[in-house]
Amino acid sequence: MSVAGQIPLARPAIGEREEELMLEVLRSGRLSLGPMLERFEREFAAWLGVEDAVAVSSGTAGLHLGVRGMGWGPGAEVITSPFSFIASANCLLYEGAEPVFCDVDPVTLNLDPDAVETAVGEATAGILPVDILGYPSDLPAFEEISGVNGLRLLEDACEALGGTDSGGVRLGARGIAAVFAFYANKQLTTGEGGMVVPPDADAAARLRSERNQGRAPDMAWVDHERIGFNYRLTDLQAALGVAQLERAEELLAARSAAASAYTRRLGQSGATPAGDGDPEGLVLPCKDRGSERRSWFVYAVRLPRAADRDAVVAELDQRGVQAKAYMPCIHLTPPYRERFGYEPGMLPVAEDASARLLALPFFPGIGEGEIERVCEALEEALQGNWT
Ligand SMILES: Cc1ncc(COP(=O)(O)O)c(C=O)c1O
């Protein structure tokens, strides 16, 4: 929670257009499964450059339905990243499939294709790459591994709306199933919400049925042709989505400008992007490689290895700056350790990033003055919390 005068970690950009479209829905009387939902899906698909998109109540709901669509269930192993938000692995457990964690690339922090290739085994049914912190996964490499081994691919693009992969394709538009999320800190927000890009029209129909208690489009409210869920996005949420989509490019550009300002400012005091300088010092997010384009979700730095991160967070808080340790490795959370026997040290690159990353205040419209305050506070906090 942010207090008055504190620079918050994230802040949604909500304006008059969001209010106007929300009011339009309220006055229309169609609060669910109405025209605004269809409009959001249609406009989102057009913006991304895909045939269709299916809105759901959250990114997690989208991932769950994505996993069902892949047919991943008991006995299926799916290779995925340990350095992610926990929902990208939990969605496999919901269906009884087993996540198999592989280590990540030390620069991008995304699933390492070499590690994935080595991990493919008899029971491997698919790969679930995550575009972590908005940086595109190496989707062409995963496509190749999947093709050779007869695997299926589901992309968790929840943090990466607007990014582009190494083949120059917008994330979510490669023709494989992909999921986006619209929580309040995301590039585009509906408060809570998500979107699944289906691989084909059959998958789209199934997703629309499963998000709505297993109903077919022409069925009455109490008829069901399969098991489904209530994963519907409301029309009020869709109204927010439509308004945000209208200025998506502007919102993405504002994030990008804020990231450049951080990189410039911290670079002046000697910090370097991942892969470019001292990996033990203050490490900034990596630069884009080749045709890859990151969509800026958070600005997270790796603290010098010798720094005490908790003390830095506490000191920043005292100086009116909200910052957050980012993120626990999934394989070391109690449910995964207990069930699958993971131990510290098994996935060292992910564990190192997880121990050192700190997310700084980051949102469209964060001012240069605020960025200066954050960077000064960080530098001072690091001087005092450094062994
Ligand atoms: C990588 C990743 N996957 C999945 C999710 C789940 O999205 P939601 O919170 O909308 O359920 C998130 C959300 O933060 C995420 O960052």
GROMACS .gro file of C-alpha atoms and ligand atoms in nm:
model
  403
    1MET     CA    1   0.000   0.000   0.000
    2SER     CA    2   0.131   0.345  -0.076
    3VAL     CA    3   0.111   0.631   0.171
    4ALA     CA    4   0.077   1.001   0.091
    5GLY     CA    5   0.393   1.141  -0.064
    6GLN     CA    6   0.536   0.795  -0.125
    7ILE     CA    7   0.628   0.700  -0.481
    8PRO     CA    8   0.425   0.385  -0.543
    9LEU     CA    9   0.552   0.073  -0.715
   10ALA     CA   10   0.276   0.090  -0.975
   11ARG     CA   11  -0.016   0.316  -1.063
   12PRO     CA   12  -0.281   0.254  -1.328
   13ALA     CA   13  -0.334   0.527  -1.589
   14ILE     CA   14  -0.710   0.582  -1.583
   15GLY     CA   15  -0.866   0.877  -1.760
   16GLU     CA   16  -1.192   1.027  -1.883
   17ARG     CA   17  -1.232   0.775  -2.164
   18GLU     CA   18  -1.228   0.485  -1.917
   19GLU     CA   19  -1.496   0.664  -1.711
   20GLU     CA   20  -1.703   0.740  -2.022
   21LEU     CA   21  -1.707   0.379  -2.146
   22MET     CA   22  -1.771   0.239  -1.797
   23LEU     CA   23  -2.071   0.470  -1.768
   24GLU     CA   24  -2.191   0.362  -2.111
   25VAL     CA   25  -2.197   0.001  -1.991
   26LEU     CA   26  -2.367   0.088  -1.661
   27ARG     CA   27  -2.641   0.275  -1.846
   28SER     CA   28  -2.683  -0.001  -2.107
   29GLY     CA   29  -2.796  -0.261  -1.855
   30ARG     CA   30  -2.571  -0.522  -2.020
   31LEU     CA   31  -2.315  -0.597  -1.753
   32SER     CA   32  -2.200  -0.941  -1.863
   33LEU     CA   33  -2.164  -1.123  -2.198
   34GLY     CA   34  -2.277  -0.802  -2.367
   35PRO     CA   35  -2.159  -0.597  -2.665
   36MET     CA   36  -1.869  -0.431  -2.479
   37LEU     CA   37  -1.713  -0.771  -2.416
   38GLU     CA   38  -1.738  -0.859  -2.785
   39ARG     CA   39  -1.598  -0.520  -2.877
   40PHE     CA   40  -1.299  -0.562  -2.646
   41GLU     CA   41  -1.221  -0.905  -2.793
   42ARG     CA   42  -1.260  -0.780  -3.150
   43GLU     CA   43  -1.049  -0.468  -3.098
   44PHE     CA   44  -0.783  -0.654  -2.902
   45ALA     CA   45  -0.748  -0.913  -3.181
   46ALA     CA   46  -0.724  -0.637  -3.443
   47TRP     CA   47  -0.463  -0.448  -3.239
   48LEU     CA   48  -0.252  -0.761  -3.197
   49GLY     CA   49  -0.302  -0.869  -3.557
   50VAL     CA   50  -0.466  -1.207  -3.485
   51GLU     CA   51  -0.791  -1.371  -3.596
   52ASP     CA   52  -0.957  -1.395  -3.258
   53ALA     CA   53  -0.909  -1.338  -2.886
   54VAL     CA   54  -1.113  -1.468  -2.591
   55ALA     CA   55  -1.145  -1.254  -2.279
   56VAL     CA   56  -1.139  -1.419  -1.938
   57SER     CA   57  -1.154  -1.309  -1.575
   58SER     CA   58  -0.777  -1.321  -1.513
   59GLY     CA   59  -0.446  -1.428  -1.657
   60THR     CA   60  -0.456  -1.731  -1.428
   61ALA     CA   61  -0.799  -1.832  -1.562
   62GLY     CA   62  -0.662  -1.793  -1.916
   63LEU     CA   63  -0.362  -2.011  -1.838
   64HIS     CA   64  -0.585  -2.274  -1.680
   65LEU     CA   65  -0.804  -2.291  -1.990
   66GLY     CA   66  -0.491  -2.285  -2.205
   67VAL     CA   67  -0.355  -2.591  -2.025
   68ARG     CA   68  -0.690  -2.772  -2.071
   69GLY     CA   69  -0.684  -2.684  -2.439
   70MET     CA   70  -0.339  -2.841  -2.471
   71GLY     CA   71  -0.479  -3.161  -2.320
   72TRP     CA   72  -0.211  -3.157  -2.048
   73GLY     CA   73  -0.329  -3.371  -1.758
   74PRO     CA   74  -0.210  -3.653  -1.530
   75GLY     CA   75   0.111  -3.812  -1.660
   76ALA     CA   76   0.203  -3.512  -1.874
   77GLU     CA   77   0.520  -3.323  -1.791
   78VAL     CA   78   0.549  -2.964  -1.908
   79ILE     CA   79   0.878  -2.775  -1.906
   80THR     CA   80   0.848  -2.426  -1.765
   81SER     CA   81   1.034  -2.147  -1.588
   82PRO     CA   82   1.105  -2.142  -1.214
   83PHE     CA   83   1.157  -1.765  -1.236
   84SER     CA   84   0.802  -1.649  -1.287
   85PHE     CA   85   0.486  -1.553  -1.105
   86ILE     CA   86   0.353  -1.873  -0.949
   87ALA     CA   87   0.036  -1.883  -1.162
   88SER     CA   88   0.236  -2.002  -1.467
   89ALA     CA   89   0.315  -2.329  -1.288
   90ASN     CA   90   0.000  -2.361  -1.074
   91CYS     CA   91  -0.213  -2.377  -1.389
   92LEU     CA   92  -0.048  -2.712  -1.468
   93LEU     CA   93  -0.124  -2.851  -1.123
   94TYR     CA   94  -0.492  -2.755  -1.162
   95GLU     CA   95  -0.512  -3.016  -1.440
   96GLY     CA   96  -0.288  -3.276  -1.274
   97ALA     CA   97   0.006  -3.216  -1.512
   98GLU     CA   98   0.357  -3.184  -1.370
   99PRO     CA   99   0.570  -2.873  -1.414
  100VAL     CA  100   0.936  -2.952  -1.483
  101PHE     CA  101   1.150  -2.651  -1.404
  102CYS     CA  102   1.459  -2.566  -1.610
  103ASP     CA  103   1.709  -2.292  -1.542
  104VAL     CA  104   1.691  -1.951  -1.706
  105ASP     CA  105   1.924  -1.741  -1.920
  106PRO     CA  106   2.136  -1.517  -1.692
  107VAL     CA  107   2.083  -1.212  -1.914
  108THR     CA  108   1.714  -1.224  -2.012
  109LEU     CA  109   1.597  -1.437  -1.714
  110ASN     CA  110   1.377  -1.634  -1.954
  111LEU     CA  111   1.374  -2.012  -1.989
  112ASP     CA  112   1.704  -2.122  -2.145
  113PRO     CA  113   1.641  -2.318  -2.469
  114ASP     CA  114   1.954  -2.534  -2.416
  115ALA     CA  115   1.835  -2.636  -2.070
  116VAL     CA  116   1.491  -2.710  -2.213
  117GLU     CA  117   1.632  -2.927  -2.489
  118THR     CA  118   1.830  -3.129  -2.235
  119ALA     CA  119   1.525  -3.173  -2.013
  120VAL     CA  120   1.293  -3.314  -2.281
  121GLY     CA  121   1.212  -3.675  -2.188
  122GLU     CA  122   0.963  -3.955  -2.246
  123ALA     CA  123   0.682  -3.793  -2.049
  124THR     CA  124   0.733  -3.438  -2.182
  125ALA     CA  125   0.412  -3.318  -2.341
  126GLY     CA  126   0.490  -2.950  -2.388
  127ILE     CA  127   0.670  -2.629  -2.305
  128LEU     CA  128   0.522  -2.330  -2.125
  129PRO     CA  129   0.761  -2.035  -2.172
  130VAL     CA  130   0.701  -1.711  -1.981
  131ASP     CA  131   0.796  -1.369  -2.122
  132ILE     CA  132   0.927  -1.261  -1.786
  133LEU     CA  133   0.926  -0.894  -1.684
  134GLY     CA  134   0.808  -0.820  -2.039
  135TYR     CA  135   1.115  -0.963  -2.215
  136PRO     CA  136   1.024  -1.199  -2.503
  137SER     CA  137   1.110  -1.568  -2.461
  138ASP     CA  138   1.302  -1.735  -2.739
  139LEU     CA  139   0.982  -1.856  -2.905
  140PRO     CA  140   1.141  -1.959  -3.238
  141ALA     CA  141   1.381  -2.187  -3.044
  142PHE     CA  142   1.095  -2.339  -2.843
  143GLU     CA  143   0.894  -2.387  -3.160
  144GLU     CA  144   1.183  -2.579  -3.309
  145ILE     CA  145   1.229  -2.799  -3.000
  146SER     CA  146   0.854  -2.862  -2.994
  147GLY     CA  147   0.848  -2.950  -3.363
  148VAL     CA  148   1.134  -3.199  -3.334
  149ASN     CA  149   0.989  -3.366  -3.024
  150GLY     CA  150   0.617  -3.352  -3.101
  151LEU     CA  151   0.540  -3.116  -2.811
  152ARG     CA  152   0.278  -2.846  -2.770
  153LEU     CA  153   0.349  -2.485  -2.673
  154LEU     CA  154   0.157  -2.244  -2.453
  155GLU     CA  155   0.300  -1.893  -2.411
  156ASP     CA  156   0.255  -1.703  -2.088
  157ALA     CA  157   0.269  -1.346  -2.220
  158CYS     CA  158   0.091  -1.207  -1.911
  159GLU     CA  159   0.371  -0.955  -1.849
  160ALA     CA  160   0.455  -0.876  -2.208
  161LEU     CA  161   0.174  -0.712  -2.403
  162GLY     CA  162   0.330  -0.520  -2.692
  163GLY     CA  163   0.662  -0.709  -2.705
  164THR     CA  164   0.813  -0.864  -3.019
  165ASP     CA  165   1.000  -1.194  -3.048
  166SER     CA  166   1.331  -1.270  -3.222
  167GLY     CA  167   1.145  -1.350  -3.543
  168GLY     CA  168   1.003  -0.995  -3.543
  169VAL     CA  169   0.654  -1.126  -3.452
  170ARG     CA  170   0.442  -0.952  -3.189
  171LEU     CA  171   0.410  -1.165  -2.875
  172GLY     CA  172   0.086  -1.357  -2.892
  173ALA     CA  173   0.068  -1.341  -3.272
  174ARG     CA  174   0.292  -1.635  -3.360
  175GLY     CA  175   0.001  -1.875  -3.406
  176ILE     CA  176   0.058  -2.062  -3.080
  177ALA     CA  177  -0.179  -2.028  -2.787
  178ALA     CA  178  -0.086  -1.727  -2.572
  179VAL     CA  179  -0.226  -1.567  -2.258
  180PHE     CA  180  -0.221  -1.202  -2.145
  181ALA     CA  181  -0.316  -1.054  -1.806
  182PHE     CA  182  -0.472  -0.720  -1.718
  183TYR     CA  183  -0.420  -0.679  -1.341
  184ALA     CA  184  -0.387  -0.318  -1.225
  185ASN     CA  185  -0.006  -0.304  -1.260
  186LYS     CA  186  -0.005  -0.437  -1.617
  187GLN     CA  187   0.065  -0.246  -1.943
  188LEU     CA  188  -0.310  -0.253  -2.013
  189THR     CA  189  -0.546  -0.297  -1.721
  190THR     CA  190  -0.905  -0.398  -1.664
  191GLY     CA  191  -0.848  -0.418  -1.285
  192GLU     CA  192  -0.863  -0.795  -1.307
  193GLY     CA  193  -0.879  -0.974  -1.639
  194GLY     CA  194  -0.704  -1.173  -1.907
  195MET     CA  195  -0.710  -1.264  -2.275
  196VAL     CA  196  -0.636  -1.591  -2.448
  197VAL     CA  197  -0.521  -1.590  -2.809
  198PRO     CA  198  -0.643  -1.926  -2.940
  199PRO     CA  199  -0.438  -2.126  -3.191
  200ASP     CA  200  -0.747  -2.189  -3.410
  201ALA     CA  201  -1.124  -2.143  -3.435
  202ASP     CA  202  -1.206  -2.473  -3.259
  203ALA     CA  203  -0.992  -2.373  -2.964
  204ALA     CA  204  -1.168  -2.034  -2.954
  205ALA     CA  205  -1.511  -2.198  -2.941
  206ARG     CA  206  -1.401  -2.431  -2.664
  207LEU     CA  207  -1.251  -2.143  -2.464
  208ARG     CA  208  -1.575  -1.943  -2.492
  209SER     CA  209  -1.767  -2.245  -2.370
  210GLU     CA  210  -1.530  -2.332  -2.086
  211ARG     CA  211  -1.517  -1.976  -1.953
  212ASN     CA  212  -1.897  -1.986  -1.937
  213GLN     CA  213  -1.978  -2.307  -1.747
  214GLY     CA  214  -1.944  -2.530  -2.052
  215ARG     CA  215  -2.227  -2.377  -2.253
  216ALA     CA  216  -2.234  -2.380  -2.631
  217PRO     CA  217  -2.312  -2.038  -2.788
  218ASP     CA  218  -2.668  -2.139  -2.879
  219MET     CA  219  -2.747  -2.307  -2.547
  220ALA     CA  220  -2.986  -2.193  -2.279
  221TRP     CA  221  -2.844  -2.073  -1.947
  222VAL     CA  222  -2.894  -2.411  -1.776
  223ASP     CA  223  -2.759  -2.634  -2.056
  224HIS     CA  224  -2.398  -2.750  -2.059
  225GLU     CA  225  -2.207  -2.958  -2.310
  226ARG     CA  226  -1.883  -2.990  -2.114
  227ILE     CA  227  -1.732  -2.905  -1.777
  228GLY     CA  228  -1.665  -2.536  -1.757
  229PHE     CA  229  -1.594  -2.258  -1.511
  230ASN     CA  230  -1.708  -1.908  -1.439
  231TYR     CA  231  -1.411  -1.728  -1.593
  232ARG     CA  232  -1.617  -1.450  -1.755
  233LEU     CA  233  -1.486  -1.094  -1.783
  234THR     CA  234  -1.761  -0.843  -1.710
  235ASP     CA  235  -1.860  -0.575  -1.960
  236LEU     CA  236  -1.749  -0.311  -1.709
  237GLN     CA  237  -1.402  -0.458  -1.714
  238ALA     CA  238  -1.418  -0.483  -2.092
  239ALA     CA  239  -1.502  -0.110  -2.108
  240LEU     CA  240  -1.179  -0.035  -1.925
  241GLY     CA  241  -1.000  -0.262  -2.169
  242VAL     CA  242  -1.143  -0.088  -2.476
  243ALA     CA  243  -1.044   0.255  -2.342
  244GLN     CA  244  -0.694   0.137  -2.251
  245LEU     CA  245  -0.651  -0.027  -2.589
  246GLU     CA  246  -0.732   0.300  -2.767
  247ARG     CA  247  -0.413   0.448  -2.619
  248ALA     CA  248  -0.209   0.131  -2.582
  249GLU     CA  249   0.075   0.265  -2.796
  250GLU     CA  250   0.093   0.581  -2.586
  251LEU     CA  251   0.091   0.382  -2.260
  252LEU     CA  252   0.365   0.149  -2.387
  253ALA     CA  253   0.575   0.441  -2.508
  254ALA     CA  254   0.543   0.612  -2.168
  255ARG     CA  255   0.671   0.296  -1.997
  256SER     CA  256   0.955   0.272  -2.240
  257ALA     CA  257   1.050   0.637  -2.177
  258ALA     CA  258   1.049   0.578  -1.801
  259ALA     CA  259   1.274   0.272  -1.844
  260SER     CA  260   1.519   0.472  -2.058
  261ALA     CA  261   1.527   0.745  -1.795
  262TYR     CA  262   1.613   0.491  -1.521
  263THR     CA  263   1.881   0.327  -1.735
  264ARG     CA  264   2.036   0.662  -1.822
  265ARG     CA  265   2.035   0.784  -1.463
  266LEU     CA  266   2.164   0.463  -1.303
  267GLY     CA  267   2.418   0.425  -1.584
  268GLN     CA  268   2.568   0.759  -1.481
  269SER     CA  269   2.662   0.603  -1.148
  270GLY     CA  270   2.825   0.302  -1.309
  271ALA     CA  271   2.544   0.045  -1.326
  272THR     CA  272   2.536  -0.163  -1.645
  273PRO     CA  273   2.267  -0.361  -1.829
  274ALA     CA  274   2.271  -0.738  -1.773
  275GLY     CA  275   2.523  -0.904  -2.003
  276ASP     CA  276   2.726  -0.584  -2.052
  277GLY     CA  277   2.929  -0.525  -1.738
  278ASP     CA  278   3.009  -0.649  -1.390
  279PRO     CA  279   2.754  -0.922  -1.304
  280GLU     CA  280   2.835  -0.880  -0.932
  281GLY     CA  281   2.752  -0.509  -0.921
  282LEU     CA  282   2.426  -0.321  -0.970
  283VAL     CA  283   2.281  -0.485  -1.283
  284LEU     CA  284   2.014  -0.315  -1.493
  285PRO     CA  285   1.760  -0.489  -1.720
  286CYS     CA  286   1.924  -0.623  -2.038
  287LYS     CA  287   1.912  -0.436  -2.367
  288ASP     CA  288   1.697  -0.574  -2.648
  289ARG     CA  289   1.881  -0.839  -2.853
  290GLY     CA  290   1.848  -0.855  -3.233
  291SER     CA  291   1.484  -0.816  -3.336
  292GLU     CA  292   1.356  -0.881  -2.983
  293ARG     CA  293   1.164  -0.591  -2.828
  294ARG     CA  294   1.081  -0.589  -2.460
  295SER     CA  295   0.749  -0.452  -2.345
  296TRP     CA  296   0.833  -0.270  -2.023
  297PHE     CA  297   0.631  -0.424  -1.739
  298VAL     CA  298   0.847  -0.345  -1.436
  299TYR     CA  299   1.189  -0.190  -1.395
  300ALA     CA  300   1.377  -0.441  -1.181
  301VAL     CA  301   1.746  -0.417  -1.101
  302ARG     CA  302   1.973  -0.687  -0.963
  303LEU     CA  303   2.136  -0.548  -0.648
  304PRO     CA  304   2.508  -0.599  -0.599
  305ARG     CA  305   2.556  -0.950  -0.463
  306ALA     CA  306   2.691  -0.817  -0.133
  307ALA     CA  307   2.390  -0.591  -0.064
  308ASP     CA  308   2.129  -0.668   0.202
  309ARG     CA  309   1.808  -0.645  -0.002
  310ASP     CA  310   1.565  -0.639   0.292
  311ALA     CA  311   1.758  -0.352   0.447
  312VAL     CA  312   1.755  -0.166   0.115
  313VAL     CA  313   1.376  -0.210   0.084
  314ALA     CA  314   1.329  -0.083   0.441
  315GLU     CA  315   1.554   0.216   0.381
  316LEU     CA  316   1.380   0.304   0.054
  317ASP     CA  317   1.048   0.284   0.235
  318GLN     CA  318   1.177   0.529   0.496
  319ARG     CA  319   1.271   0.763   0.213
  320GLY     CA  320   0.924   0.746   0.061
  321VAL     CA  321   1.001   0.498  -0.215
  322GLN     CA  322   0.809   0.175  -0.254
  323ALA     CA  323   1.023  -0.113  -0.384
  324LYS     CA  324   0.968  -0.485  -0.391
  325ALA     CA  325   1.184  -0.797  -0.387
  326TYR     CA  326   1.111  -0.982  -0.709
  327MET     CA  327   1.025  -1.281  -0.712
  328PRO     CA  328   1.053  -1.604  -0.514
  329CYS     CA  329   1.155  -1.900  -0.731
  330ILE     CA  330   0.850  -2.118  -0.781
  331HIS     CA  331   1.037  -2.446  -0.724
  332LEU     CA  332   1.142  -2.329  -0.377
  333THR     CA  333   0.793  -2.238  -0.256
  334PRO     CA  334   0.660  -2.486   0.002
  335PRO     CA  335   0.398  -2.660  -0.221
  336TYR     CA  336   0.656  -2.735  -0.492
  337ARG     CA  337   0.936  -2.838  -0.255
  338GLU     CA  338   0.706  -3.070  -0.065
  339ARG     CA  339   0.549  -3.227  -0.371
  340PHE     CA  340   0.843  -3.252  -0.612
  341GLY     CA  341   1.148  -3.244  -0.382
  342TYR     CA  342   1.314  -2.932  -0.522
  343GLU     CA  343   1.598  -2.793  -0.306
  344PRO     CA  344   1.800  -2.470  -0.309
  345GLY     CA  345   2.094  -2.487  -0.550
  346MET     CA  346   1.917  -2.694  -0.816
  347LEU     CA  347   1.847  -2.398  -1.048
  348PRO     CA  348   2.127  -2.156  -0.962
  349VAL     CA  349   2.072  -1.884  -1.223
  350ALA     CA  350   1.705  -1.841  -1.136
  351GLU     CA  351   1.786  -1.853  -0.765
  352ASP     CA  352   2.054  -1.586  -0.796
  353ALA     CA  353   1.818  -1.352  -0.984
  354SER     CA  354   1.543  -1.421  -0.734
  355ALA     CA  355   1.773  -1.334  -0.443
  356ARG     CA  356   1.891  -1.006  -0.596
  357LEU     CA  357   1.612  -0.848  -0.798
  358LEU     CA  358   1.440  -0.537  -0.676
  359ALA     CA  359   1.149  -0.375  -0.860
  360LEU     CA  360   1.152   0.005  -0.849
  361PRO     CA  361   0.850   0.236  -0.886
  362PHE     CA  362   0.744   0.212  -1.249
  363PHE     CA  363   0.431   0.328  -1.431
  364PRO     CA  364   0.335   0.545  -1.727
  365GLY     CA  365   0.368   0.907  -1.630
  366ILE     CA  366   0.626   0.861  -1.353
  367GLY     CA  367   0.813   1.193  -1.360
  368GLU     CA  368   1.183   1.254  -1.413
  369GLY     CA  369   1.186   1.411  -1.065
  370GLU     CA  370   1.038   1.097  -0.912
  371ILE     CA  371   1.292   0.880  -1.096
  372GLU     CA  372   1.570   1.103  -0.964
  373ARG     CA  373   1.435   1.064  -0.609
  374VAL     CA  374   1.419   0.686  -0.646
  375CYS     CA  375   1.774   0.661  -0.784
  376GLU     CA  376   1.920   0.890  -0.518
  377ALA     CA  377   1.745   0.692  -0.246
  378LEU     CA  378   1.868   0.364  -0.397
  379GLU     CA  379   2.226   0.484  -0.414
  380GLU     CA  380   2.215   0.606  -0.055
  381ALA     CA  381   2.050   0.288   0.065
  382LEU     CA  382   2.314   0.080  -0.110
  383GLN     CA  383   2.597   0.275   0.052
  384GLY     CA  384   2.467   0.185   0.393
  385ASN     CA  385   2.370  -0.174   0.317
  386TRP     CA  386   2.667  -0.319   0.152
  387THR     CA  387   2.906  -0.563   0.313
  388LIG     C1  388   0.394  -1.427  -1.561
  388LIG     C2  389   0.254  -1.421  -1.508
  388LIG     N1  390   0.171  -1.524  -1.531
  388LIG     C3  391   0.045  -1.523  -1.487
  388LIG     C4  392  -0.008  -1.418  -1.417
  388LIG     C5  393  -0.147  -1.427  -1.365
  388LIG     O1  394  -0.227  -1.323  -1.401
  388LIG     P1  395  -0.352  -1.278  -1.308
  388LIG     O2  396  -0.294  -1.212  -1.187
  388LIG     O3  397  -0.430  -1.186  -1.394
  388LIG     O4  398  -0.427  -1.401  -1.274
  388LIG     C6  399   0.073  -1.307  -1.392
  388LIG     C7  400   0.019  -1.192  -1.318
  388LIG     O5  401   0.080  -1.112  -1.258
  388LIG     C8  402   0.208  -1.308  -1.436
  388LIG     O6  403   0.289  -1.206  -1.410
   0.00000   0.00000   0.00000
